[in-house]
Tab-separated table of C-alpha atoms in Angstrom:
chain	number	residue	atom	x	y	z
N	1	THR	CA	-3.760	10.279	10.420
N	2	THR	CA	-1.919	8.824	13.103
N	3	ASP	CA	0.068	5.479	12.584
N	4	LEU	CA	-0.995	3.586	15.669
N	5	CYS	CA	0.857	0.407	14.525
N	6	GLY	CA	4.039	2.464	14.186
N	7	LEU	CA	3.770	4.139	17.294
N	8	ARG	CA	3.092	0.829	19.326
N	9	ALA	CA	6.087	-0.690	17.595
N	10	ASP	CA	7.970	2.142	18.597
N	11	ALA	CA	7.017	1.824	21.999
N	12	LEU	CA	7.713	-1.780	22.493
N	13	TYR	CA	11.485	-1.355	21.081
N	14	ARG	CA	11.462	1.487	23.352
N	15	GLU	CA	10.624	-0.747	26.493
N	16	ASP	CA	12.679	-3.685	25.110
N	17	ALA	CA	15.880	-1.746	24.835
N	18	GLY	CA	15.756	-1.162	28.437
N	19	LYS	CA	15.529	-4.608	29.793
N	20	PRO	CA	18.558	-6.713	31.117
N	21	VAL	CA	17.456	-9.677	29.561
N	22	ARG	CA	16.479	-9.146	26.289
N	23	LYS	CA	17.366	-12.457	24.135
N	24	SER	CA	15.691	-15.837	25.513
N	25	HIS	CA	18.798	-17.862	25.084
N	26	GLU	CA	20.204	-15.317	27.303
N	27	ASN	CA	17.806	-15.600	29.980
N	28	PRO	CA	19.502	-17.189	33.272
N	29	ALA	CA	16.123	-19.194	34.069
N	30	ILE	CA	16.077	-20.843	30.523
N	31	LYS	CA	19.510	-21.480	30.737
N	32	LEU	CA	18.863	-23.310	34.182
N	33	ILE	CA	15.894	-25.384	32.837
N	34	TYR	CA	17.813	-26.417	30.110
N	35	SER	CA	21.244	-27.458	31.846
N	36	GLU	CA	18.933	-29.111	34.563
N	37	PHE	CA	16.012	-30.944	32.605
N	38	LEU	CA	16.000	-30.415	28.996
N	39	GLY	CA	20.038	-30.845	27.999
N	40	GLU	CA	20.550	-29.479	24.624
N	41	PRO	CA	18.211	-27.142	22.486
N	42	ASN	CA	16.630	-29.265	20.070
N	43	SER	CA	17.140	-32.434	22.245
N	44	HIS	CA	14.445	-35.085	21.903
N	45	LYS	CA	13.096	-34.234	25.349
N	46	ALA	CA	12.575	-30.681	24.716
N	47	HIS	CA	11.279	-31.180	21.224
N	48	GLU	CA	8.825	-33.348	23.198
N	49	LEU	CA	7.662	-30.914	25.681
N	50	LEU	CA	7.942	-27.576	23.861
N	51	HIS	CA	6.948	-28.116	20.146
N	52	THR	CA	2.981	-28.046	19.358
N	53	THR	CA	1.144	-30.207	16.726
N	54	TYR	CA	-1.960	-28.890	14.849
N	55	THR	CA	-4.739	-31.263	14.587
N	56	LYS	CA	-7.772	-30.266	12.786
N	57	LYS	CA	-10.894	-30.298	14.658
N	58	SER	CA	-14.400	-30.864	13.277
N	59	ARG	CA	-16.901	-28.462	14.261
N	60	TYR	CA	-19.700	-30.290	16.325
């Protein structure tokens, strides 16, 4: 049988290996957002804007 999950994982790793920016903390756009707007990682503003919460919703 064909291991589709394994083939997909291999393809994703190969695709990722060719990218110039592979880690979010090295992304120039993310660095700019933090330096000009959010401040430090895990700052109050970063936490307030980037983190989510879960609220259970009733069905109808």
